[in-house]
Amino acid sequence: MDAGQPVLIMIQGPEPGCVYKLRDNRVTTIGRSSRNTIRVTSPTVSRFHCEVACINGHWEVNDLNSKKGTMLNGQRIADKADLKPGDLVRLSATVFRFDLVEESALQDSALIAIKEAELDQQLVVKGEGTGTFDEIRLRSRLEHEQARQDRERKRTAWKMNLAFLGAVAFATAALVSGALAYASGGAPGVAGPLAGREDKALVAYEQAMAALEAGDRPGAMALLARMRNDFAGTKAAERAAQAHSGTLWLAIQEGLSGASTHEAEGDYAAALAQYEDLDGLEPTGSARELIRQRLQYTLRLAHAAFKTLEESASERVKEGDWQAALDLYRKAADRIGVPELAGKARRKVEELEAATAG
């Protein structure tokens, strides 16, 4: 067997660049369950998807009857298959590269594997994790956070429904009791005001849901957010908080998708405007961090695009085609989005216009 530390390098999936050392005296299992040696938290990966082991001095991968199967270098393995350095093992949209590397070069090997994968267009599954590795990483984290929130909502939904029904029953009983007390000459007590607040909260919640169903997402989110203050402590306010969280994540997913579309079209100004809209939703925690990271990625793309444009414009000027260079800078001034780059583009436009006029 070749010298070196056996490793699996994740080159596509939740955390591209992660290096997992393999031991020749134990079986390494991979799957969605937390009981695996390597856990891949993707809904399209089976709970126990496949395993990697050293058998009689050579490494092999064995599919564990997974739902979507295990692919080795683009071919689905029927049962098990031998591994050699550079082989790609795919579990749905997650891809590992098997390698034997020097201990001191583990991280360098991971970076090299990712860079090579970026050049291999056959690696990406259409519709599943497509895009650059920054995009894949961010999208995966967003999906995992959305899945976590969905699970949390499912766990608490039945408790909330029971509690809400209990509150309604309590309020109804209190109203009846208050009415009987009033009829018998007693004081109505506090049940009436409490029940009235719950009723108002429920009406506000239904209004927000109606706005959401009508397509007025900003209006619905504003109503849901206001309920947390106006009707704090009510069951309807708890439901409103859940609805606001889910609606926010949906808006973030759509916003990031829209930003990616604008980037692909070279309209970084529109992409940056999309992030401003998302920031206006006042996201917190992991949602804000995702947007911040994605914004930084867009800014890097814009700077790289502007550098390429400058080189192209310079070539046009050398060739005497000043009009082509002028058109490039005008386009950048409108679509680059980054203030300092747009300002530089406008100055170049002024210089070229003055030169062509002279």
PDB file of C-alpha atoms in Angstrom, residues 85-274:
ATOM      1  CA  PRO A  85      -5.791   7.701  -4.449  1.00  0.00           C
ATOM      2  CA  GLY A  86      -7.824  10.343  -6.260  1.00  0.00           C
ATOM      3  CA  ASP A  87     -11.038   8.318  -6.391  1.00  0.00           C
ATOM      4  CA  LEU A  88     -14.307  10.230  -5.892  1.00  0.00           C
ATOM      5  CA  VAL A  89     -16.989   8.716  -3.650  1.00  0.00           C
ATOM      6  CA  ARG A  90     -20.426  10.303  -4.019  1.00  0.00           C
ATOM      7  CA  LEU A  91     -23.333  10.023  -1.585  1.00  0.00           C
ATOM      8  CA  SER A  92     -26.160  11.880  -3.332  1.00  0.00           C
ATOM      9  CA  ALA A  93     -24.941  15.513  -3.529  1.00  0.00           C
ATOM     10  CA  THR A  94     -22.036  14.970  -1.106  1.00  0.00           C
ATOM     11  CA  VAL A  95     -18.676  13.983  -2.598  1.00  0.00           C
ATOM     12  CA  PHE A  96     -15.517  12.726  -0.888  1.00  0.00           C
ATOM     13  CA  ARG A  97     -12.097  12.244  -2.407  1.00  0.00           C
ATOM     14  CA  PHE A  98      -9.970   9.337  -1.171  1.00  0.00           C
ATOM     15  CA  ASP A  99      -6.252  10.096  -0.896  1.00  0.00           C
ATOM     16  CA  LEU A 100      -3.002   9.058   0.746  1.00  0.00           C
ATOM     17  CA  VAL A 101      -1.148  12.157   1.904  1.00  0.00           C
ATOM     18  CA  GLU A 102       1.688  13.196   4.167  1.00  0.00           C
ATOM     19  CA  GLU A 103       0.582  14.147   7.680  1.00  0.00           C
ATOM     20  CA  SER A 104       2.134  17.605   7.339  1.00  0.00           C
ATOM     21  CA  ALA A 105       0.270  18.310   4.102  1.00  0.00           C
ATOM     22  CA  LEU A 106      -3.302  17.449   5.091  1.00  0.00           C
ATOM     23  CA  GLN A 107      -4.737  20.946   4.701  1.00  0.00           C
ATOM     24  CA  ASP A 108      -2.811  21.636   1.504  1.00  0.00           C
ATOM     25  CA  SER A 109      -4.178  18.392   0.072  1.00  0.00           C
ATOM     26  CA  ALA A 110      -7.712  19.497   0.932  1.00  0.00           C
ATOM     27  CA  LEU A 111      -7.256  22.824  -0.852  1.00  0.00           C
ATOM     28  CA  ILE A 112      -5.767  21.124  -3.893  1.00  0.00           C
ATOM     29  CA  ALA A 113      -8.649  18.639  -4.003  1.00  0.00           C
ATOM     30  CA  ILE A 114     -11.216  21.435  -3.909  1.00  0.00           C
ATOM     31  CA  LYS A 115      -9.451  23.476  -6.596  1.00  0.00           C
ATOM     32  CA  GLU A 116      -9.293  20.440  -8.858  1.00  0.00           C
ATOM     33  CA  ALA A 117     -12.960  19.733  -8.203  1.00  0.00           C
ATOM     34  CA  GLU A 118     -13.879  23.302  -9.161  1.00  0.00           C
ATOM     35  CA  LEU A 119     -12.438  22.596 -12.602  1.00  0.00           C
ATOM     36  CA  ASP A 120     -14.302  19.309 -12.948  1.00  0.00           C
ATOM     37  CA  GLN A 121     -17.790  20.226 -14.178  1.00  0.00           C
ATOM     38  CA  GLN A 122     -18.756  16.549 -14.160  1.00  0.00           C
ATOM     39  CA  LEU A 123     -18.546  16.615 -10.367  1.00  0.00           C
ATOM     40  CA  VAL A 124     -21.619  18.773  -9.844  1.00  0.00           C
ATOM     41  CA  VAL A 125     -25.062  17.189  -9.973  1.00  0.00           C
ATOM     42  CA  LYS A 126     -27.516  19.418 -11.804  1.00  0.00           C
ATOM     43  CA  GLY A 127     -30.106  20.736  -9.399  1.00  0.00           C
ATOM     44  CA  GLU A 128     -28.323  19.364  -6.330  1.00  0.00           C
ATOM     45  CA  GLY A 129     -25.719  21.627  -4.790  1.00  0.00           C
ATOM     46  CA  THR A 130     -24.719  23.363  -8.024  1.00  0.00           C
ATOM     47  CA  GLY A 131     -22.570  26.465  -7.884  1.00  0.00           C
ATOM     48  CA  THR A 132     -19.221  27.449  -6.456  1.00  0.00           C
ATOM     49  CA  PHE A 133     -18.007  25.857  -3.255  1.00  0.00           C
ATOM     50  CA  ASP A 134     -18.728  29.008  -1.259  1.00  0.00           C
ATOM     51  CA  GLU A 135     -22.302  28.846  -2.524  1.00  0.00           C
ATOM     52  CA  ILE A 136     -22.598  25.125  -1.764  1.00  0.00           C
ATOM     53  CA  ARG A 137     -21.345  25.627   1.782  1.00  0.00           C
ATOM     54  CA  LEU A 138     -23.679  28.543   2.499  1.00  0.00           C
ATOM     55  CA  ARG A 139     -26.682  26.923   0.873  1.00  0.00           C
ATOM     56  CA  SER A 140     -26.106  23.746   2.849  1.00  0.00           C
ATOM     57  CA  ARG A 141     -25.929  25.646   6.140  1.00  0.00           C
ATOM     58  CA  LEU A 142     -29.111  27.477   5.257  1.00  0.00           C
ATOM     59  CA  GLU A 143     -30.887  24.220   4.418  1.00  0.00           C
ATOM     60  CA  HIS A 144     -29.689  22.620   7.652  1.00  0.00           C
ATOM     61  CA  GLU A 145     -30.882  25.568   9.700  1.00  0.00           C
ATOM     62  CA  GLN A 146     -34.242  25.498   7.906  1.00  0.00           C
ATOM     63  CA  ALA A 147     -34.538  21.761   8.582  1.00  0.00           C
ATOM     64  CA  ARG A 148     -33.688  22.340  12.244  1.00  0.00           C
ATOM     65  CA  GLN A 149     -36.370  24.997  12.524  1.00  0.00           C
ATOM     66  CA  ASP A 150     -38.877  22.734  10.771  1.00  0.00           C
ATOM     67  CA  ARG A 151     -38.131  19.942  13.257  1.00  0.00           C
ATOM     68  CA  GLU A 152     -38.461  22.365  16.158  1.00  0.00           C
ATOM     69  CA  ARG A 153     -41.821  23.585  14.856  1.00  0.00           C
ATOM     70  CA  LYS A 154     -43.083  20.016  14.507  1.00  0.00           C
ATOM     71  CA  ARG A 155     -41.974  19.172  18.038  1.00  0.00           C
ATOM     72  CA  THR A 156     -43.683  22.190  19.539  1.00  0.00           C
ATOM     73  CA  ALA A 157     -46.749  22.411  17.275  1.00  0.00           C
ATOM     74  CA  TRP A 158     -48.753  19.795  19.126  1.00  0.00           C
ATOM     75  CA  LYS A 159     -47.827  21.335  22.491  1.00  0.00           C
ATOM     76  CA  MET A 160     -48.854  24.762  21.238  1.00  0.00           C
ATOM     77  CA  ASN A 161     -52.134  23.452  19.844  1.00  0.00           C
ATOM     78  CA  LEU A 162     -52.965  21.692  23.079  1.00  0.00           C
ATOM     79  CA  ALA A 163     -51.994  24.742  25.097  1.00  0.00           C
ATOM     80  CA  PHE A 164     -54.016  27.002  22.814  1.00  0.00           C
ATOM     81  CA  LEU A 165     -57.051  24.747  23.071  1.00  0.00           C
ATOM     82  CA  GLY A 166     -56.545  24.663  26.831  1.00  0.00           C
ATOM     83  CA  ALA A 167     -56.394  28.459  26.930  1.00  0.00           C
ATOM     84  CA  VAL A 168     -59.586  28.696  24.882  1.00  0.00           C
ATOM     85  CA  ALA A 169     -61.313  26.230  27.187  1.00  0.00           C
ATOM     86  CA  PHE A 170     -60.050  28.122  30.213  1.00  0.00           C
ATOM     87  CA  ALA A 171     -61.196  31.448  28.769  1.00  0.00           C
ATOM     88  CA  THR A 172     -64.599  29.991  27.909  1.00  0.00           C
ATOM     89  CA  ALA A 173     -65.005  28.566  31.381  1.00  0.00           C
ATOM     90  CA  ALA A 174     -63.890  31.843  32.909  1.00  0.00           C
ATOM     91  CA  LEU A 175     -66.376  33.792  30.818  1.00  0.00           C
ATOM     92  CA  VAL A 176     -69.181  31.467  31.837  1.00  0.00           C
ATOM     93  CA  SER A 177     -68.088  31.698  35.444  1.00  0.00           C
ATOM     94  CA  GLY A 178     -67.901  35.497  35.217  1.00  0.00           C
ATOM     95  CA  ALA A 179     -71.331  35.672  33.647  1.00  0.00           C
ATOM     96  CA  LEU A 180     -72.803  33.488  36.366  1.00  0.00           C
ATOM     97  CA  ALA A 181     -71.076  35.560  39.036  1.00  0.00           C
ATOM     98  CA  TYR A 182     -72.371  38.768  37.476  1.00  0.00           C
ATOM     99  CA  ALA A 183     -75.875  37.360  37.216  1.00  0.00           C
ATOM    100  CA  SER A 184     -75.754  36.411  40.874  1.00  0.00           C
ATOM    101  CA  GLY A 185     -74.586  39.882  41.832  1.00  0.00           C
ATOM    102  CA  GLY A 186     -70.894  39.042  42.146  1.00  0.00           C
ATOM    103  CA  ALA A 187     -67.948  40.780  40.481  1.00  0.00           C
ATOM    104  CA  PRO A 188     -67.022  39.703  36.964  1.00  0.00           C
ATOM    105  CA  GLY A 189     -63.360  39.321  37.979  1.00  0.00           C
ATOM    106  CA  VAL A 190     -60.353  39.347  35.611  1.00  0.00           C
ATOM    107  CA  ALA A 191     -61.451  36.578  33.260  1.00  0.00           C
ATOM    108  CA  GLY A 192     -63.190  38.969  30.876  1.00  0.00           C
ATOM    109  CA  PRO A 193     -60.155  41.194  30.156  1.00  0.00           C
ATOM    110  CA  LEU A 194     -57.838  38.186  29.785  1.00  0.00           C
ATOM    111  CA  ALA A 195     -60.162  36.424  27.390  1.00  0.00           C
ATOM    112  CA  GLY A 196     -60.589  39.625  25.412  1.00  0.00           C
ATOM    113  CA  ARG A 197     -56.818  39.965  24.948  1.00  0.00           C
ATOM    114  CA  GLU A 198     -56.524  36.397  23.713  1.00  0.00           C
ATOM    115  CA  ASP A 199     -59.371  37.034  21.280  1.00  0.00           C
ATOM    116  CA  LYS A 200     -57.711  40.190  19.959  1.00  0.00           C
ATOM    117  CA  ALA A 201     -54.405  38.355  19.574  1.00  0.00           C
ATOM    118  CA  LEU A 202     -56.104  35.587  17.623  1.00  0.00           C
ATOM    119  CA  VAL A 203     -57.778  38.133  15.320  1.00  0.00           C
ATOM    120  CA  ALA A 204     -54.405  39.810  14.709  1.00  0.00           C
ATOM    121  CA  TYR A 205     -52.822  36.444  13.928  1.00  0.00           C
ATOM    122  CA  GLU A 206     -55.566  35.584  11.448  1.00  0.00           C
ATOM    123  CA  GLN A 207     -55.098  38.977   9.765  1.00  0.00           C
ATOM    124  CA  ALA A 208     -51.379  38.289   9.371  1.00  0.00           C
ATOM    125  CA  MET A 209     -52.075  34.852   7.890  1.00  0.00           C
ATOM    126  CA  ALA A 210     -54.587  36.385   5.473  1.00  0.00           C
ATOM    127  CA  ALA A 211     -51.986  38.957   4.371  1.00  0.00           C
ATOM    128  CA  LEU A 212     -49.457  36.164   3.847  1.00  0.00           C
ATOM    129  CA  GLU A 213     -51.926  34.128   1.809  1.00  0.00           C
ATOM    130  CA  ALA A 214     -52.700  37.213  -0.295  1.00  0.00           C
ATOM    131  CA  GLY A 215     -49.008  37.565  -1.157  1.00  0.00           C
ATOM    132  CA  ASP A 216     -48.285  40.528   1.110  1.00  0.00           C
ATOM    133  CA  ARG A 217     -45.262  39.002   2.831  1.00  0.00           C
ATOM    134  CA  PRO A 218     -43.787  42.296   4.170  1.00  0.00           C
ATOM    135  CA  GLY A 219     -47.167  43.289   5.619  1.00  0.00           C
ATOM    136  CA  ALA A 220     -47.671  39.868   7.160  1.00  0.00           C
ATOM    137  CA  MET A 221     -44.199  39.868   8.706  1.00  0.00           C
ATOM    138  CA  ALA A 222     -44.768  43.353  10.146  1.00  0.00           C
ATOM    139  CA  LEU A 223     -48.037  42.195  11.739  1.00  0.00           C
ATOM    140  CA  LEU A 224     -46.428  39.043  13.133  1.00  0.00           C
ATOM    141  CA  ALA A 225     -43.499  41.005  14.567  1.00  0.00           C
ATOM    142  CA  ARG A 226     -45.816  43.560  16.167  1.00  0.00           C
ATOM    143  CA  MET A 227     -47.817  40.804  17.826  1.00  0.00           C
ATOM    144  CA  ARG A 228     -44.777  39.787  19.868  1.00  0.00           C
ATOM    145  CA  ASN A 229     -44.926  43.134  21.643  1.00  0.00           C
ATOM    146  CA  ASP A 230     -48.632  43.933  21.608  1.00  0.00           C
ATOM    147  CA  PHE A 231     -49.800  40.489  22.723  1.00  0.00           C
ATOM    148  CA  ALA A 232     -46.766  39.081  24.529  1.00  0.00           C
ATOM    149  CA  GLY A 233     -47.640  36.061  26.634  1.00  0.00           C
ATOM    150  CA  THR A 234     -50.642  34.984  24.585  1.00  0.00           C
ATOM    151  CA  LYS A 235     -50.783  31.676  22.738  1.00  0.00           C
ATOM    152  CA  ALA A 236     -51.494  33.478  19.481  1.00  0.00           C
ATOM    153  CA  ALA A 237     -48.272  35.473  19.941  1.00  0.00           C
ATOM    154  CA  GLU A 238     -46.326  32.214  20.308  1.00  0.00           C
ATOM    155  CA  ARG A 239     -47.832  30.982  17.054  1.00  0.00           C
ATOM    156  CA  ALA A 240     -47.007  34.334  15.472  1.00  0.00           C
ATOM    157  CA  ALA A 241     -43.349  33.973  16.474  1.00  0.00           C
ATOM    158  CA  GLN A 242     -43.217  30.543  14.808  1.00  0.00           C
ATOM    159  CA  ALA A 243     -44.881  31.861  11.656  1.00  0.00           C
ATOM    160  CA  HIS A 244     -42.561  34.879  11.540  1.00  0.00           C
ATOM    161  CA  SER A 245     -39.479  32.661  11.808  1.00  0.00           C
ATOM    162  CA  GLY A 246     -40.620  30.343   9.008  1.00  0.00           C
ATOM    163  CA  THR A 247     -41.617  33.229   6.744  1.00  0.00           C
ATOM    164  CA  LEU A 248     -38.286  34.937   7.379  1.00  0.00           C
ATOM    165  CA  TRP A 249     -36.309  31.877   6.349  1.00  0.00           C
ATOM    166  CA  LEU A 250     -38.395  31.488   3.204  1.00  0.00           C
ATOM    167  CA  ALA A 251     -37.730  35.137   2.305  1.00  0.00           C
ATOM    168  CA  ILE A 252     -33.997  34.638   2.921  1.00  0.00           C
ATOM    169  CA  GLN A 253     -33.874  31.571   0.690  1.00  0.00           C
ATOM    170  CA  GLU A 254     -35.640  33.412  -2.118  1.00  0.00           C
ATOM    171  CA  GLY A 255     -33.474  36.509  -1.613  1.00  0.00           C
ATOM    172  CA  LEU A 256     -30.209  34.557  -1.773  1.00  0.00           C
ATOM    173  CA  SER A 257     -31.449  32.719  -4.848  1.00  0.00           C
ATOM    174  CA  GLY A 258     -32.297  36.064  -6.482  1.00  0.00           C
ATOM    175  CA  ALA A 259     -28.855  37.434  -5.623  1.00  0.00           C
ATOM    176  CA  SER A 260     -27.225  34.387  -7.233  1.00  0.00           C
ATOM    177  CA  THR A 261     -29.253  34.960 -10.396  1.00  0.00           C
ATOM    178  CA  HIS A 262     -28.132  38.600 -10.566  1.00  0.00           C
ATOM    179  CA  GLU A 263     -24.510  37.523 -10.040  1.00  0.00           C
ATOM    180  CA  ALA A 264     -24.759  35.041 -12.901  1.00  0.00           C
ATOM    181  CA  GLU A 265     -26.017  37.887 -15.102  1.00  0.00           C
ATOM    182  CA  GLY A 266     -23.138  40.136 -14.006  1.00  0.00           C
ATOM    183  CA  ASP A 267     -25.499  42.592 -12.319  1.00  0.00           C
ATOM    184  CA  TYR A 268     -23.784  42.958  -8.959  1.00  0.00           C
ATOM    185  CA  ALA A 269     -25.662  46.181  -8.198  1.00  0.00           C
ATOM    186  CA  ALA A 270     -28.962  44.267  -8.259  1.00  0.00           C
ATOM    187  CA  ALA A 271     -27.449  41.471  -6.137  1.00  0.00           C
ATOM    188  CA  LEU A 272     -26.251  43.969  -3.517  1.00  0.00           C
ATOM    189  CA  ALA A 273     -29.681  45.621  -3.509  1.00  0.00           C
ATOM    190  CA  GLN A 274     -31.133  42.186  -2.774  1.00  0.00           C
TER     191      GLN A 274
END
